mmCIF file of C-alpha atoms in Angstrom:
data_model
loop_
_atom_site.group_PDB
_atom_site.id
_atom_site.type_symbol
_atom_site.label_atom_id
_atom_site.label_comp_id
_atom_site.label_asym_id
_atom_site.label_seq_id
_atom_site.Cartn_x
_atom_site.Cartn_y
_atom_site.Cartn_z
ATOM 1 C CA MET A 473 -0.003 0.006 -0.003
ATOM 2 C CA GLU A 474 1.326 3.412 -0.938
ATOM 3 C CA THR A 475 -0.032 6.796 0.224
ATOM 4 C CA TRP A 476 0.641 10.371 -0.844
ATOM 5 C CA TYR A 477 -0.701 12.807 1.785
ATOM 6 C CA TYR A 478 -0.819 16.611 1.553
ATOM 7 C CA ASP A 479 -2.483 19.027 3.930
ATOM 8 C CA ALA A 480 -2.639 22.804 4.124
ATOM 9 C CA ILE A 481 -3.982 25.289 6.634
ATOM 10 C CA PHE A 482 -4.930 28.687 5.253
ATOM 11 C CA ASP A 483 -5.091 32.225 6.669
ATOM 12 C CA ASN A 484 -8.866 32.494 6.054
ATOM 13 C CA ASN A 485 -9.735 29.462 8.306
ATOM 14 C CA TYR A 486 -10.030 26.991 5.434
ATOM 15 C CA ASP A 487 -7.885 23.857 5.333
ATOM 16 C CA VAL A 488 -7.661 20.890 3.049
ATOM 17 C CA VAL A 489 -6.343 17.332 2.885
ATOM 18 C CA SER A 490 -5.500 15.589 -0.403
ATOM 19 C CA LEU A 491 -4.865 11.824 -0.361
ATOM 20 C CA VAL A 492 -3.904 9.254 -2.964
ATOM 21 C CA ASN A 493 -3.932 5.660 -1.748
ATOM 22 C CA VAL A 494 -2.763 2.804 -4.007
ATOM 23 C CA PHE A 495 -3.472 -0.780 -3.036
ATOM 24 C CA HIS A 496 -1.161 -3.297 -4.717
ATOM 25 C CA LEU A 497 -3.180 -6.502 -4.881
ATOM 26 C CA GLY A 498 -2.108 -8.061 -8.165
ATOM 27 C CA VAL A 499 -5.020 -8.108 -10.638
ATOM 28 C CA PHE A 500 -7.224 -6.584 -7.903
ATOM 29 C CA SER A 501 -5.066 -3.429 -7.477
ATOM 30 C CA PHE A 502 -6.805 -0.058 -7.345
ATOM 31 C CA ALA A 503 -6.375 3.583 -6.334
ATOM 32 C CA ILE A 504 -8.508 5.794 -4.077
ATOM 33 C CA THR A 505 -8.285 9.588 -4.277
ATOM 34 C CA SER A 506 -9.739 11.733 -1.474
ATOM 35 C CA LEU A 507 -10.215 15.446 -0.995
ATOM 36 C CA PHE A 508 -11.405 16.888 2.319
ATOM 37 C CA ILE A 509 -12.175 20.596 2.634
ATOM 38 C CA TYR A 510 -12.721 22.203 6.086
ATOM 39 C CA LYS A 511 -13.904 25.565 7.316
ATOM 40 C CA ASP A 512 -13.269 26.544 10.983
ATOM 41 C CA THR A 513 -11.950 22.978 11.563
ATOM 42 C CA LYS A 514 -15.232 21.400 10.449
ATOM 43 C CA LEU A 515 -15.613 19.210 7.368
ATOM 44 C CA ILE A 516 -17.690 20.914 4.663
ATOM 45 C CA LYS A 517 -16.784 18.941 1.517
ATOM 46 C CA ASN A 518 -15.694 15.348 0.956
ATOM 47 C CA LEU A 519 -14.801 14.130 -2.547
ATOM 48 C CA ARG A 520 -13.663 10.523 -2.929
ATOM 49 C CA SER A 521 -13.324 8.231 -5.932
ATOM 50 C CA ARG A 522 -11.969 4.764 -6.698
ATOM 51 C CA SER A 523 -10.197 3.904 -9.937
ATOM 52 C CA PRO A 524 -8.801 0.630 -11.346
ATOM 53 C CA TYR A 525 -5.042 0.381 -11.205
ATOM 54 C CA LYS A 526 -4.767 0.633 -14.984
ATOM 55 C CA CYS A 527 -5.954 4.256 -14.635
ATOM 56 C CA PHE A 528 -3.135 5.095 -12.236
ATOM 57 C CA TYR A 529 0.307 6.359 -13.327
ATOM 58 C CA GLY A 530 3.164 7.051 -10.929
ATOM 59 C CA SER A 531 6.548 8.152 -12.267
ATOM 60 C CA GLU A 532 9.650 6.503 -10.804
ATOM 61 C CA GLU A 533 11.783 9.505 -11.835
ATOM 62 C CA ILE A 534 9.933 12.583 -10.603
ATOM 63 C CA PRO A 535 7.004 13.321 -8.188
ATOM 64 C CA LEU A 536 4.261 12.838 -10.788
ATOM 65 C CA ILE A 537 0.914 11.063 -10.173
ATOM 66 C CA LYS A 538 -1.826 10.836 -12.747
ATOM 67 C CA ILE A 539 -5.307 9.377 -12.534
ATOM 68 C CA ASN A 540 -7.152 8.832 -15.808
ATOM 69 C CA ASP A 541 -4.321 10.758 -17.611
ATOM 70 C CA ARG A 542 -4.950 13.806 -15.421
ATOM 71 C CA SER A 543 -2.134 15.082 -13.173
ATOM 72 C CA VAL A 544 -3.076 15.187 -9.499
ATOM 73 C CA ILE A 545 0.515 15.621 -8.153
ATOM 74 C CA ASN A 546 3.282 17.278 -10.151
ATOM 75 C CA GLY A 547 6.590 18.097 -8.514
ATOM 76 C CA TYR A 548 9.394 20.086 -10.124
ATOM 77 C CA VAL A 549 12.256 22.457 -9.301
ATOM 78 C CA ASP A 550 11.712 26.155 -9.920
ATOM 79 C CA LYS A 551 15.171 26.809 -11.448
ATOM 80 C CA PRO A 552 15.517 30.583 -10.768
ATOM 81 C CA MET A 553 14.870 30.063 -7.031
ATOM 82 C CA GLU A 554 15.963 26.399 -6.780
ATOM 83 C CA ASN A 555 12.747 25.649 -4.844
ATOM 84 C CA TRP A 556 10.854 22.382 -5.044
ATOM 85 C CA ILE A 557 7.235 23.067 -5.993
ATOM 86 C CA TYR A 558 4.387 20.572 -5.943
ATOM 87 C CA GLU A 559 1.210 21.303 -7.882
ATOM 88 C CA ILE A 560 -1.769 19.578 -6.278
ATOM 89 C CA LYS A 561 -4.937 19.530 -8.397
ATOM 90 C CA ARG A 562 -8.148 17.792 -7.547
ATOM 91 C CA GLY A 563 -11.758 18.016 -8.745
ATOM 92 C CA ASP A 564 -12.823 20.842 -11.048
ATOM 93 C CA SER A 565 -13.968 24.461 -10.969
ATOM 94 C CA GLN A 566 -17.218 23.413 -9.218
ATOM 95 C CA GLN A 567 -15.633 21.411 -6.369
ATOM 96 C CA GLY A 568 -11.883 21.064 -6.051
ATOM 97 C CA ILE A 569 -8.449 22.606 -5.430
ATOM 98 C CA ASP A 570 -5.605 23.990 -7.494
ATOM 99 C CA LEU A 571 -2.665 24.579 -5.142
ATOM 100 C CA LYS A 572 1.111 25.096 -5.202
ATOM 101 C CA PHE A 573 3.180 23.725 -2.329
ATOM 102 C CA ILE A 574 6.590 25.447 -2.130
ATOM 103 C CA LYS A 575 9.074 23.504 0.010
ATOM 104 C CA THR A 576 10.559 25.448 2.951
ATOM 105 C CA ALA A 577 11.985 22.676 5.215
ATOM 106 C CA LYS A 578 14.395 19.819 4.743
ATOM 107 C CA ALA A 579 12.857 16.462 3.925
ATOM 108 C CA TRP A 580 13.703 13.331 5.896
ATOM 109 C CA LYS A 581 13.082 9.587 5.702
ATOM 110 C CA GLY A 582 12.219 7.149 8.446
ATOM 111 C CA LYS A 583 11.086 3.603 9.001
ATOM 112 C CA THR A 584 8.377 2.453 11.365
ATOM 113 C CA PHE A 585 6.741 -0.908 12.148
ATOM 114 C CA LEU A 586 4.374 -0.117 9.250
ATOM 115 C CA GLY A 587 7.022 0.598 6.609
ATOM 116 C CA ASP A 588 8.840 3.520 4.972
ATOM 117 C CA TRP A 589 7.964 7.178 5.730
ATOM 118 C CA LEU A 590 9.156 10.234 3.768
ATOM 119 C CA VAL A 591 8.253 13.605 5.282
ATOM 120 C CA ILE A 592 8.495 17.200 4.027
ATOM 121 C CA PRO A 593 7.198 18.998 7.105
ATOM 122 C CA ARG A 594 6.637 22.581 5.922
ATOM 123 C CA PHE A 595 5.626 24.394 2.769
ATOM 124 C CA LYS A 596 4.293 27.740 1.758
ATOM 125 C CA VAL A 597 1.001 27.087 -0.022
ATOM 126 C CA LYS A 598 -1.054 29.271 -2.302
ATOM 127 C CA GLY A 599 -3.785 28.731 -4.868
ATOM 128 C CA THR A 600 -7.524 28.307 -5.156
ATOM 129 C CA ILE A 601 -10.275 26.274 -3.500
ATOM 130 C CA TYR A 602 -13.439 25.717 -5.542
ATOM 131 C CA LEU A 603 -16.681 25.316 -3.601
ATOM 132 C CA ASP A 604 -20.068 25.086 -5.286
ATOM 133 C CA GLY A 605 -18.731 26.965 -8.309
ATOM 134 C CA ASN A 606 -17.147 29.765 -6.242
ATOM 135 C CA SER A 607 -13.365 30.327 -6.326
ATOM 136 C CA ILE A 608 -11.659 31.154 -3.039
ATOM 137 C CA SER A 609 -8.044 32.388 -3.101
ATOM 138 C CA VAL A 610 -5.995 30.897 -0.261
ATOM 139 C CA SER A 611 -2.479 31.078 1.199
ATOM 140 C CA GLY A 612 -0.978 29.394 4.194
ATOM 141 C CA GLU A 613 1.263 26.550 5.386
ATOM 142 C CA GLY A 614 1.388 22.907 4.284
ATOM 143 C CA TYR A 615 2.789 19.433 5.028
ATOM 144 C CA HIS A 616 3.423 16.271 2.988
ATOM 145 C CA ASP A 617 4.299 12.679 3.678
ATOM 146 C CA HIS A 618 4.692 9.621 1.472
ATOM 147 C CA ASN A 619 4.173 6.176 3.011
ATOM 148 C CA ASN A 620 4.956 2.783 1.563
ATOM 149 C CA TYR A 621 4.223 -0.388 3.431
ATOM 150 C CA PRO A 622 2.952 -3.984 2.853
ATOM 151 C CA ILE A 623 -0.796 -4.360 2.470
ATOM 152 C CA TYR A 624 -0.864 -6.595 5.547
ATOM 153 C CA ALA A 625 0.945 -4.046 7.795
ATOM 154 C CA PRO A 626 -2.276 -2.537 9.291
ATOM 155 C CA LEU A 627 -3.469 -6.055 10.148
ATOM 156 C CA VAL A 628 -0.367 -7.065 12.093
ATOM 157 C CA ASN A 629 0.041 -3.720 13.927
ATOM 158 C CA LYS A 630 -2.380 -2.507 16.556
ATOM 159 C CA GLY A 631 -2.417 1.147 15.346
ATOM 160 C CA TYR A 632 -0.646 4.443 15.239
ATOM 161 C CA HIS A 633 -0.956 8.136 16.020
ATOM 162 C CA PHE A 634 0.952 10.853 14.240
ATOM 163 C CA GLY A 635 0.917 14.614 14.072
ATOM 164 C CA LYS A 636 2.848 17.834 13.607
ATOM 165 C CA ILE A 637 3.546 20.938 15.676
ATOM 166 C CA PRO A 638 4.638 23.915 13.490
ATOM 167 C CA PHE A 639 5.988 26.934 15.372
ATOM 168 C CA ASP A 640 8.072 29.952 14.369
ATOM 169 C CA THR A 641 10.029 28.647 11.313
ATOM 170 C CA MET A 642 10.440 25.173 12.865
ATOM 171 C CA ASN A 643 8.403 22.018 12.987
ATOM 172 C CA ILE A 644 8.027 18.921 15.186
ATOM 173 C CA THR A 645 6.763 15.718 13.587
ATOM 174 C CA TRP A 646 5.767 12.971 16.022
ATOM 175 C CA ALA A 647 4.495 9.436 15.800
ATOM 176 C CA ASN A 648 3.488 6.620 18.135
ATOM 177 C CA VAL A 649 3.241 3.247 16.322
ATOM 178 C CA THR A 650 1.968 0.299 18.355
ATOM 179 C CA LYS A 651 2.731 -3.199 17.145
ATOM 180 C CA ASN A 652 1.218 -4.934 20.177
ATOM 181 C CA ARG A 653 0.981 -4.420 23.940
ATOM 182 C CA ARG A 654 4.677 -4.997 24.365
ATOM 183 C CA LYS A 655 6.115 -3.205 21.340
ATOM 184 C CA LYS A 656 5.710 0.531 20.729
ATOM 185 C CA GLN A 657 7.726 2.821 18.543
ATOM 186 C CA LEU A 658 8.023 6.533 19.481
ATOM 187 C CA LEU A 659 9.398 9.000 16.974
ATOM 188 C CA ILE A 660 10.017 12.770 17.096
ATOM 189 C CA VAL A 661 11.903 14.735 14.441
ATOM 190 C CA LEU A 662 12.648 18.446 14.868
ATOM 191 C CA ASN A 663 13.189 20.538 11.764
ATOM 192 C CA LYS A 664 15.212 23.728 12.420
ATOM 193 C CA ASP A 665 17.491 25.932 10.253
ATOM 194 C CA ASN A 666 17.036 23.698 7.188
ATOM 195 C CA LYS A 667 18.282 20.728 9.215
ATOM 196 C CA TYR A 668 16.567 18.010 11.162
ATOM 197 C CA VAL A 669 17.292 16.189 14.385
ATOM 198 C CA SER A 670 15.813 12.815 15.392
ATOM 199 C CA ILE A 671 15.108 12.476 19.094
ATOM 200 C CA ASP A 672 16.168 9.265 20.895
ATOM 201 C CA SER A 673 12.992 7.236 21.619
ATOM 202 C CA ASP A 674 14.208 6.660 25.231
ATOM 203 C CA ASP A 675 13.783 10.432 25.781
ATOM 204 C CA ILE A 676 10.141 10.527 24.604
ATOM 205 C CA ARG A 677 7.035 10.004 26.747
ATOM 206 C CA PHE A 678 3.685 9.774 25.054
ATOM 207 C CA THR A 679 0.494 9.410 27.071
ATOM 208 C CA VAL A 680 -3.240 9.449 26.367
ATOM 209 C CA GLU A 681 -5.200 11.581 28.811
ATOM 210 C CA ARG A 682 -8.744 11.311 27.431
ATOM 211 C CA GLN A 683 -10.603 8.860 25.206
ATOM 212 C CA VAL A 684 -14.070 8.658 23.677
ATOM 213 C CA GLU A 685 -16.035 6.036 21.723
ATOM 214 C CA ASP A 686 -16.657 6.506 18.020
ATOM 215 C CA HIS A 687 -17.652 3.954 15.357
ATOM 216 C CA ASP A 688 -17.499 1.245 18.054
ATOM 217 C CA LYS A 689 -13.888 2.043 18.770
ATOM 218 C CA ILE A 690 -12.169 3.807 21.689
ATOM 219 C CA ILE A 691 -10.127 6.695 20.304
ATOM 220 C CA PRO A 692 -7.960 9.272 22.100
ATOM 221 C CA THR A 693 -8.856 12.960 22.092
ATOM 222 C CA ILE A 694 -6.195 14.356 24.437
ATOM 223 C CA TRP A 695 -2.531 13.351 24.304
ATOM 224 C CA ARG A 696 0.531 14.619 26.093
ATOM 225 C CA LEU A 697 3.948 14.640 24.544
ATOM 226 C CA ASN A 698 7.097 15.056 26.668
ATOM 227 C CA VAL A 699 10.816 15.115 25.864
ATOM 228 C CA GLU A 700 13.701 15.968 28.161
ATOM 229 C CA ASN A 701 17.388 15.702 27.223
ATOM 230 C CA ASP A 702 20.436 17.915 26.951
ATOM 231 C CA PHE A 703 19.180 19.579 23.749
ATOM 232 C CA LEU A 704 15.397 19.658 23.938
ATOM 233 C CA TYR A 705 12.695 20.102 26.562
ATOM 234 C CA LEU A 706 9.156 19.584 25.380
ATOM 235 C CA ASP A 707 5.854 19.495 27.294
ATOM 236 C CA ILE A 708 2.846 19.683 24.959
ATOM 237 C CA LYS A 709 -0.806 18.976 25.534
ATOM 238 C CA ILE A 710 -2.470 17.958 22.247
ATOM 239 C CA GLU A 711 -6.257 18.451 22.430
ATOM 240 C CA SER A 712 -8.657 17.400 19.689
ATOM 241 C CA LEU A 713 -11.057 20.161 18.725
ATOM 242 C CA HIS A 714 -12.955 18.196 16.044
ATOM 243 C CA PHE A 715 -12.407 14.830 14.411
ATOM 244 C CA HIS A 716 -14.017 12.739 11.717
ATOM 245 C CA TYR A 717 -13.829 9.112 10.666
ATOM 246 C CA ILE A 718 -12.406 8.090 7.289
ATOM 247 C CA HIS A 719 -12.783 4.510 6.076
ATOM 248 C CA ILE A 720 -9.829 3.125 4.089
ATOM 249 C CA PRO A 721 -9.753 -0.592 3.229
ATOM 250 C CA ALA A 722 -8.150 -2.537 6.112
ATOM 251 C CA VAL A 723 -7.732 0.712 8.131
ATOM 252 C CA ASN A 724 -9.945 2.623 10.605
ATOM 253 C CA TYR A 725 -8.651 6.190 10.429
ATOM 254 C CA TRP A 726 -9.629 9.354 12.338
ATOM 255 C CA ARG A 727 -8.399 12.792 11.365
ATOM 256 C CA HIS A 728 -8.246 15.388 14.147
ATOM 257 C CA HIS A 729 -7.943 19.145 14.212
ATOM 258 C CA VAL A 730 -5.986 19.828 17.378
ATOM 259 C CA ARG A 731 -4.791 22.591 19.637
ATOM 260 C CA ASN A 732 -1.159 22.292 20.769
ATOM 261 C CA ILE A 733 -0.543 23.915 24.173
ATOM 262 C CA GLY A 734 2.669 23.910 26.134
ATOM 263 C CA GLU A 735 6.315 24.793 26.192
ATOM 264 C CA ILE A 736 9.440 23.958 24.204
ATOM 265 C CA SER A 737 13.040 24.776 25.010
ATOM 266 C CA ILE A 738 15.819 24.316 22.422
ATOM 267 C CA ASP A 739 19.396 24.983 23.566
ATOM 268 C CA ASP A 740 17.980 26.743 26.664
ATOM 269 C CA VAL A 741 15.819 29.125 24.595
ATOM 270 C CA SER A 742 12.226 28.694 25.691
ATOM 271 C CA ARG A 743 9.007 29.289 23.769
ATOM 272 C CA LYS A 744 5.370 29.021 24.655
ATOM 273 C CA ILE A 745 3.211 27.121 22.128
ATOM 274 C CA ASP A 746 -0.534 27.628 21.668
#
């Protein structure tokens, strides 16, 4: 299973998520494309479609994804500025998006119990959202990750949480992957000054402080993330403001809009986060 995930939060209180999921199942392979549009953290538009694998094209040379011969992801280098730019297009002028993601932070790769994980944690984003035939100009900040893991991985792992905490010009990406009751994988990567630092998992504490029931499952809605070492002190409460359920084959998935509240200290320079 392979996933291309992009999200963006805009200055006018809109935000979007664009997903491409490809399921490699031999002759039964297929692709699902999803677009979620939010206003004031609440879902207002949901566009999803399923296509046979023969309608999917993914370049092995450049970031280029096409569905039915139409580009949905097109990445290239803007030569005058040497910036990586990703054009994300979904839907049409009635319902859809036409966005440019301009990379502003260093990418990194990781490996979890699920599989491979490539993250570009911050972008400048600008473009247009189309809602009911109306065009809305937007600008803001974005995030991208690309996951590749065996189709059986969600079945042999209990679950995972992941999120991001952008602040100033920096970003924290975090994940908690649970294989079973005995095996958990904690991951935090800090992007700063066009570099990234991976935090030792022994220095990370991740706890769930509140849970609720949804779709016959118990899901967390308040987490706490703590780190304390010679370089970084972190104490963040992550509180879900709104969430919604997304069904993906073999996966139960909830997407949360959260508020990050707490304190971070890097090299003895402290900042409040809210």
